[in-house]
Amino acid sequence: MSTDARTASEDGYRKGPVLLRGEQIPDSTSDERLLRGADGADWLHGDPWRVLRIQSEFVEGFGALAELGPAVSVFGSARTKPDHRDYVAGERIGSRLAEEGFAVITGGGPGVMEAANKGAHEAGGTSVGLGIELPFEQGMNSYVNLGVHFRYFFARKTMFVKYASGFIVLPGGFGTLDELFEALTLVQTKKVNAFPIVLVDSEYWSGLFRWLGDSVATRGMINPRDLELFRLMDDPDEAVEFVAATCRAVSGLE
């Protein structure tokens, strides 16, 4: 059992709708157990129940977010401190999105997620957090005014896309990259249409952009036009204005 999991958060450990503390905190997550593979014939008894649990996560997520209205998902590192420029940018983006009439959806954790939620909340907007069961529990930040906890990443990722009209991505790690490339893949394969994606901080993202052009596109792994599926920007206000204008144009509001 991980010591970090046991003492992860004063707020406790979220397992779907269940709150656990102390010795009740498990040593593995629902995702980990799902992906562990078959263990003899035990999966015949356990997996059908998992299917029902997964179904319930989609039902709960759809029910909580169905009347959300226009929204933008904002992603970035959970490790960003409040005095960092990325936190300041995230807070500004959350505030400006709320002023433009968009709900702000994040993963509900600390760092950039908290910053965007804080900006939206303090601007009087709807601040959404989609939490996830993790070995190192982050908890839902205090600026979320509509929160949903998930056991499974794939159910949570569906909500990020289904109820958002665009993505704004600030610097982050593997989780942020996963969410970015999920969005790019959905747009590239036309699973979603005219979905604006903005990467904020060109200094941080320019290496990735060059690699996609010089290596991936050059070797024919993507079409060079695929690099037009997202924009690099430095000004949080400019990022919000672009996403808001694109969303409104697609929805016919302009």
Short mmCIF file of N, CA, C and O in Angstrom, two decimals, residues 48-103:
data_model
loop_
_atom_site.label_atom_id
_atom_site.label_comp_id
_atom_site.label_asym_id
_atom_site.label_seq_id
_atom_site.Cartn_x
_atom_site.Cartn_y
_atom_site.Cartn_z
N PRO A 48 -18.80 -7.91 -15.45
CA PRO A 48 -20.18 -7.47 -15.71
C PRO A 48 -20.64 -6.37 -14.76
O PRO A 48 -21.35 -5.45 -15.15
N TRP A 49 -20.22 -6.43 -13.50
CA TRP A 49 -20.57 -5.38 -12.56
C TRP A 49 -19.83 -4.09 -12.89
O TRP A 49 -20.36 -2.99 -12.70
N ARG A 50 -18.60 -4.22 -13.38
CA ARG A 50 -17.87 -3.02 -13.79
C ARG A 50 -18.60 -2.31 -14.93
O ARG A 50 -18.61 -1.08 -15.00
N VAL A 51 -19.18 -3.08 -15.83
CA VAL A 51 -19.92 -2.48 -16.94
C VAL A 51 -21.06 -1.61 -16.42
O VAL A 51 -21.30 -0.51 -16.90
N LEU A 52 -21.77 -2.10 -15.41
CA LEU A 52 -22.85 -1.32 -14.82
C LEU A 52 -22.33 -0.07 -14.13
O LEU A 52 -22.94 1.00 -14.20
N ARG A 53 -21.17 -0.19 -13.48
CA ARG A 53 -20.58 0.96 -12.81
C ARG A 53 -20.15 2.01 -13.84
O ARG A 53 -20.35 3.21 -13.65
N ILE A 54 -19.55 1.54 -14.94
CA ILE A 54 -19.15 2.45 -16.01
C ILE A 54 -20.38 3.14 -16.60
O ILE A 54 -20.39 4.35 -16.84
N GLN A 55 -21.43 2.37 -16.81
CA GLN A 55 -22.68 2.94 -17.32
C GLN A 55 -23.19 4.03 -16.39
O GLN A 55 -23.63 5.10 -16.83
N SER A 56 -23.11 3.77 -15.09
CA SER A 56 -23.61 4.75 -14.13
C SER A 56 -22.80 6.04 -14.17
O SER A 56 -23.34 7.13 -13.96
N GLU A 57 -21.49 5.94 -14.45
CA GLU A 57 -20.68 7.15 -14.53
C GLU A 57 -21.11 8.03 -15.70
O GLU A 57 -21.17 9.25 -15.58
N PHE A 58 -21.39 7.40 -16.83
CA PHE A 58 -21.88 8.17 -17.97
C PHE A 58 -23.24 8.79 -17.65
O PHE A 58 -23.47 9.97 -17.97
N VAL A 59 -24.13 8.04 -17.03
CA VAL A 59 -25.46 8.57 -16.70
C VAL A 59 -25.34 9.76 -15.74
O VAL A 59 -25.98 10.80 -15.93
N GLU A 60 -24.50 9.61 -14.71
CA GLU A 60 -24.34 10.69 -13.74
C GLU A 60 -23.70 11.92 -14.38
O GLU A 60 -24.11 13.06 -14.12
N GLY A 61 -22.69 11.70 -15.23
CA GLY A 61 -22.05 12.82 -15.90
C GLY A 61 -22.98 13.54 -16.85
O GLY A 61 -23.06 14.77 -16.86
N PHE A 62 -23.72 12.77 -17.65
CA PHE A 62 -24.68 13.38 -18.57
C PHE A 62 -25.74 14.16 -17.80
O PHE A 62 -26.12 15.27 -18.19
N GLY A 63 -26.22 13.58 -16.72
CA GLY A 63 -27.26 14.24 -15.94
C GLY A 63 -26.79 15.53 -15.31
O GLY A 63 -27.52 16.52 -15.27
N ALA A 64 -25.54 15.55 -14.82
CA ALA A 64 -25.01 16.74 -14.15
C ALA A 64 -24.71 17.87 -15.12
O ALA A 64 -24.83 19.05 -14.77
N LEU A 65 -24.33 17.53 -16.37
CA LEU A 65 -23.82 18.53 -17.29
C LEU A 65 -24.76 18.85 -18.46
O LEU A 65 -24.46 19.75 -19.25
N ALA A 66 -25.86 18.15 -18.56
CA ALA A 66 -26.73 18.29 -19.73
C ALA A 66 -27.24 19.71 -19.95
O ALA A 66 -27.42 20.15 -21.08
N GLU A 67 -27.44 20.46 -18.89
CA GLU A 67 -27.97 21.81 -19.01
C GLU A 67 -26.89 22.88 -18.78
O GLU A 67 -27.20 24.02 -18.45
N LEU A 68 -25.64 22.51 -19.00
CA LEU A 68 -24.53 23.40 -18.70
C LEU A 68 -24.51 24.63 -19.60
O LEU A 68 -24.17 25.73 -19.16
N GLY A 69 -24.86 24.47 -20.85
CA GLY A 69 -24.76 25.58 -21.79
C GLY A 69 -23.38 25.65 -22.41
O GLY A 69 -22.56 24.73 -22.25
N PRO A 70 -23.07 26.75 -23.13
CA PRO A 70 -21.77 26.86 -23.80
C PRO A 70 -20.62 26.74 -22.79
O PRO A 70 -20.66 27.35 -21.71
N ALA A 71 -19.59 25.97 -23.15
CA ALA A 71 -18.49 25.73 -22.21
C ALA A 71 -17.19 25.53 -22.98
O ALA A 71 -17.19 25.12 -24.14
N VAL A 72 -16.08 25.79 -22.31
CA VAL A 72 -14.75 25.56 -22.86
C VAL A 72 -13.95 24.79 -21.81
O VAL A 72 -13.98 25.13 -20.62
N SER A 73 -13.25 23.75 -22.25
CA SER A 73 -12.39 22.99 -21.35
C SER A 73 -11.00 23.62 -21.33
O SER A 73 -10.43 23.93 -22.37
N VAL A 74 -10.47 23.80 -20.12
CA VAL A 74 -9.14 24.38 -19.93
C VAL A 74 -8.26 23.35 -19.26
O VAL A 74 -8.62 22.79 -18.22
N PHE A 75 -7.08 23.09 -19.86
CA PHE A 75 -6.17 22.07 -19.33
C PHE A 75 -4.82 22.68 -19.01
O PHE A 75 -4.41 23.68 -19.59
N GLY A 76 -4.10 22.04 -18.11
CA GLY A 76 -2.76 22.46 -17.73
C GLY A 76 -2.30 21.71 -16.50
O GLY A 76 -3.05 20.91 -15.93
N SER A 77 -1.10 21.97 -16.10
CA SER A 77 -0.46 21.19 -15.04
C SER A 77 -1.11 21.38 -13.67
O SER A 77 -1.47 22.49 -13.30
N ALA A 78 -1.20 20.26 -12.94
CA ALA A 78 -1.64 20.32 -11.55
C ALA A 78 -0.53 20.80 -10.62
O ALA A 78 -0.77 21.11 -9.46
N ARG A 79 0.70 20.87 -11.13
CA ARG A 79 1.85 21.20 -10.29
C ARG A 79 2.17 22.70 -10.28
O ARG A 79 3.07 23.14 -9.58
N THR A 80 1.47 23.47 -11.05
CA THR A 80 1.74 24.90 -11.16
C THR A 80 1.36 25.63 -9.87
O THR A 80 0.26 25.46 -9.35
N LYS A 81 2.27 26.43 -9.37
CA LYS A 81 2.04 27.17 -8.12
C LYS A 81 1.33 28.50 -8.38
O LYS A 81 1.44 29.08 -9.47
N PRO A 82 0.61 29.01 -7.37
CA PRO A 82 -0.16 30.25 -7.56
C PRO A 82 0.66 31.46 -7.97
O PRO A 82 0.11 32.42 -8.53
N ASP A 83 1.97 31.47 -7.68
CA ASP A 83 2.78 32.63 -8.05
C ASP A 83 3.42 32.49 -9.43
O ASP A 83 4.19 33.35 -9.85
N HIS A 84 3.10 31.42 -10.16
CA HIS A 84 3.68 31.18 -11.48
C HIS A 84 2.86 31.89 -12.55
O HIS A 84 1.64 32.05 -12.42
N ARG A 85 3.52 32.28 -13.63
CA ARG A 85 2.81 32.99 -14.69
C ARG A 85 1.72 32.14 -15.33
O ARG A 85 0.72 32.68 -15.83
N ASP A 86 1.90 30.81 -15.36
CA ASP A 86 0.87 29.95 -15.94
C ASP A 86 -0.40 29.97 -15.10
O ASP A 86 -1.51 29.89 -15.64
N TYR A 87 -0.24 30.06 -13.78
CA TYR A 87 -1.41 30.17 -12.90
C TYR A 87 -2.14 31.48 -13.17
O TYR A 87 -3.37 31.51 -13.27
N VAL A 88 -1.37 32.56 -13.28
CA VAL A 88 -1.96 33.87 -13.55
C VAL A 88 -2.71 33.84 -14.88
O VAL A 88 -3.83 34.37 -15.01
N ALA A 89 -2.10 33.21 -15.90
CA ALA A 89 -2.75 33.11 -17.21
C ALA A 89 -4.02 32.27 -17.13
O ALA A 89 -5.05 32.62 -17.73
N GLY A 90 -3.97 31.17 -16.38
CA GLY A 90 -5.15 30.33 -16.23
C GLY A 90 -6.29 31.05 -15.56
O GLY A 90 -7.46 30.92 -15.95
N GLU A 91 -5.96 31.85 -14.54
CA GLU A 91 -6.98 32.62 -13.84
C GLU A 91 -7.61 33.65 -14.77
O GLU A 91 -8.85 33.84 -14.77
N ARG A 92 -6.78 34.30 -15.57
CA ARG A 92 -7.29 35.29 -16.52
C ARG A 92 -8.19 34.63 -17.57
O ARG A 92 -9.24 35.16 -17.93
N ILE A 93 -7.78 33.47 -18.05
CA ILE A 93 -8.58 32.75 -19.05
C ILE A 93 -9.93 32.36 -18.47
O ILE A 93 -10.97 32.52 -19.12
N GLY A 94 -9.94 31.85 -17.25
CA GLY A 94 -11.20 31.48 -16.62
C GLY A 94 -12.13 32.67 -16.45
O GLY A 94 -13.33 32.59 -16.72
N SER A 95 -11.56 33.80 -16.04
CA SER A 95 -12.35 35.01 -15.86
C SER A 95 -12.92 35.51 -17.18
O SER A 95 -14.11 35.83 -17.28
N ARG A 96 -12.08 35.56 -18.20
CA ARG A 96 -12.53 36.07 -19.50
C ARG A 96 -13.58 35.15 -20.14
O ARG A 96 -14.52 35.62 -20.78
N LEU A 97 -13.40 33.85 -19.99
CA LEU A 97 -14.41 32.93 -20.53
C LEU A 97 -15.76 33.15 -19.86
O LEU A 97 -16.81 33.15 -20.53
N ALA A 98 -15.75 33.35 -18.54
CA ALA A 98 -17.00 33.60 -17.82
C ALA A 98 -17.64 34.90 -18.32
O ALA A 98 -18.86 34.97 -18.51
N GLU A 99 -16.82 35.92 -18.54
CA GLU A 99 -17.35 37.19 -19.03
C GLU A 99 -17.94 37.05 -20.43
O GLU A 99 -18.88 37.77 -20.79
N GLU A 100 -17.41 36.11 -21.21
CA GLU A 100 -17.92 35.86 -22.56
C GLU A 100 -19.13 34.92 -22.56
O GLU A 100 -19.69 34.62 -23.62
N GLY A 101 -19.54 34.47 -21.39
CA GLY A 101 -20.74 33.64 -21.29
C GLY A 101 -20.49 32.15 -21.38
O GLY A 101 -21.44 31.38 -21.60
N PHE A 102 -19.23 31.72 -21.18
CA PHE A 102 -18.91 30.31 -21.26
C PHE A 102 -18.65 29.74 -19.87
O PHE A 102 -17.99 30.38 -19.04
N ALA A 103 -19.16 28.54 -19.62
CA ALA A 103 -18.75 27.80 -18.44
C ALA A 103 -17.32 27.32 -18.64
O ALA A 103 -16.87 27.12 -19.78
#
